[in-house]
XYZ file of C-alpha atoms in Angstrom:
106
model
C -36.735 -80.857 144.200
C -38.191 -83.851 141.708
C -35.896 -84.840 139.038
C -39.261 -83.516 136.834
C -38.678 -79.661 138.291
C -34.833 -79.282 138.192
C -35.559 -80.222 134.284
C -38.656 -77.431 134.008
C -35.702 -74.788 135.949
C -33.273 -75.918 133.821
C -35.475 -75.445 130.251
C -37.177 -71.952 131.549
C -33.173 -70.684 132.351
C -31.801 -72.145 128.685
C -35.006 -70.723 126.719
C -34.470 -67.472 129.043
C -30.746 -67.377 128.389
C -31.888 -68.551 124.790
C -34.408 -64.932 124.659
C -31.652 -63.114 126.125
C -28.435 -64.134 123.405
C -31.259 -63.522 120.467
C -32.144 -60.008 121.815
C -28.150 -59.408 121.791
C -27.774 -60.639 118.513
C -30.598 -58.357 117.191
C -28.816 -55.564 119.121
C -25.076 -56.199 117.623
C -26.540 -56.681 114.257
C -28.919 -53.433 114.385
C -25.753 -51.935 115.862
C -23.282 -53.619 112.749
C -25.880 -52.115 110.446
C -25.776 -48.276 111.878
C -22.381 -48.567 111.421
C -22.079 -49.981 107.865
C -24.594 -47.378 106.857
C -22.183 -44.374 108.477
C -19.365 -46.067 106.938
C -21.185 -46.258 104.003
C -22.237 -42.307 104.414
C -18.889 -40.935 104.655
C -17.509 -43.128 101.811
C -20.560 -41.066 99.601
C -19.562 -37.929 100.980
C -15.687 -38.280 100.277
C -16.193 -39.558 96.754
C -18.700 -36.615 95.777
C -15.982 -34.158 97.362
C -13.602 -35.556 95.130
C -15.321 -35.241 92.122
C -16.643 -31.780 93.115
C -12.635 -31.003 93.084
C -12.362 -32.852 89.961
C -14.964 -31.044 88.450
C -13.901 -27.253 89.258
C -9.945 -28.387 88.424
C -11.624 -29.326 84.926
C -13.667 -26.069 85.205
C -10.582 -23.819 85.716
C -8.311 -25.842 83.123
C -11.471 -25.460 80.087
C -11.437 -21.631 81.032
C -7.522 -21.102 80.808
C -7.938 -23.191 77.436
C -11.057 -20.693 76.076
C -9.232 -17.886 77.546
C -6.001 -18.825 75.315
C -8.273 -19.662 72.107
C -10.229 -16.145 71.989
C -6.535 -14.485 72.688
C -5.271 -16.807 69.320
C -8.328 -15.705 67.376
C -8.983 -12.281 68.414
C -4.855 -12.356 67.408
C -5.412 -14.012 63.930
C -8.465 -11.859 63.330
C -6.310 -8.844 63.476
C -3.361 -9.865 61.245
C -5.467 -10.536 58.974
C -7.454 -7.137 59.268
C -4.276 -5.853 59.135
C -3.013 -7.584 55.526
C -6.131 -6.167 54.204
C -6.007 -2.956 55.120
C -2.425 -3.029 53.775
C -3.571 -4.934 50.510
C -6.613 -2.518 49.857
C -4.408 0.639 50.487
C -1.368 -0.329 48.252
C -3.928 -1.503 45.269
C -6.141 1.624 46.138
C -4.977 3.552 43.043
C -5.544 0.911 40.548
C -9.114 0.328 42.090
C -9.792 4.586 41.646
C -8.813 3.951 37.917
C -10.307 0.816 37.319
C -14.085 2.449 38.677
C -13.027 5.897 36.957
C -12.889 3.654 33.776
C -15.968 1.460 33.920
C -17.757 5.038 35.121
C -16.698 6.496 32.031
C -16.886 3.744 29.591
C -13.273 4.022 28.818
């Protein structure tokens, strides 16, 4: 072989080997990529789990907390039903005398 053709073989194998470490690269890269993008999927889908938890711990504490406020006030609403009720029927008589007396014109 001419000094001309083993320099043709040897260009056609290094563009050849050339084709083939590009075609690798493309394939680890695609390959690098479908795995950042899994990575990347699972880091989405743990985060939203945890603020799904967060979200129904916050849930369940805000209805312990409006549970415990309507007890308080449904409480408070009573005692003071009750110191009415107590107030109007220990004044009751002077109320009957005071309307008896503005009936009458006393």
């Amino acid at each position: 072989m001419s000094r001309d053709a083993e320099l043709v073989k040897k260009l056609l194998e290094t563009e050849t080997q050339g084709k083939k470490r590009i075609a690798q690269a493309r394939e680890e890269n695609a390959q690098l990529v479908k795995e950042a993008k899994d990575r990347a999927h699972r880091e989405i889908e743990a985060f939203q789990r945890q603020e799904e938890a967060k979200l129904v711990e916050l849930q369940t504490k805000n209805a312990a907390e409006i549970a415990q406020i309507s007890k308080d006030l449904e409480e408070r609403v009573t005692k003071e039903v009750n110191a009415l009720n107590s107030y109007a029927s220990s004044h009751i008589d002077e109320a009957a005398k005071l309307i008896v007396k503005v009936v009458l014109g006393q």
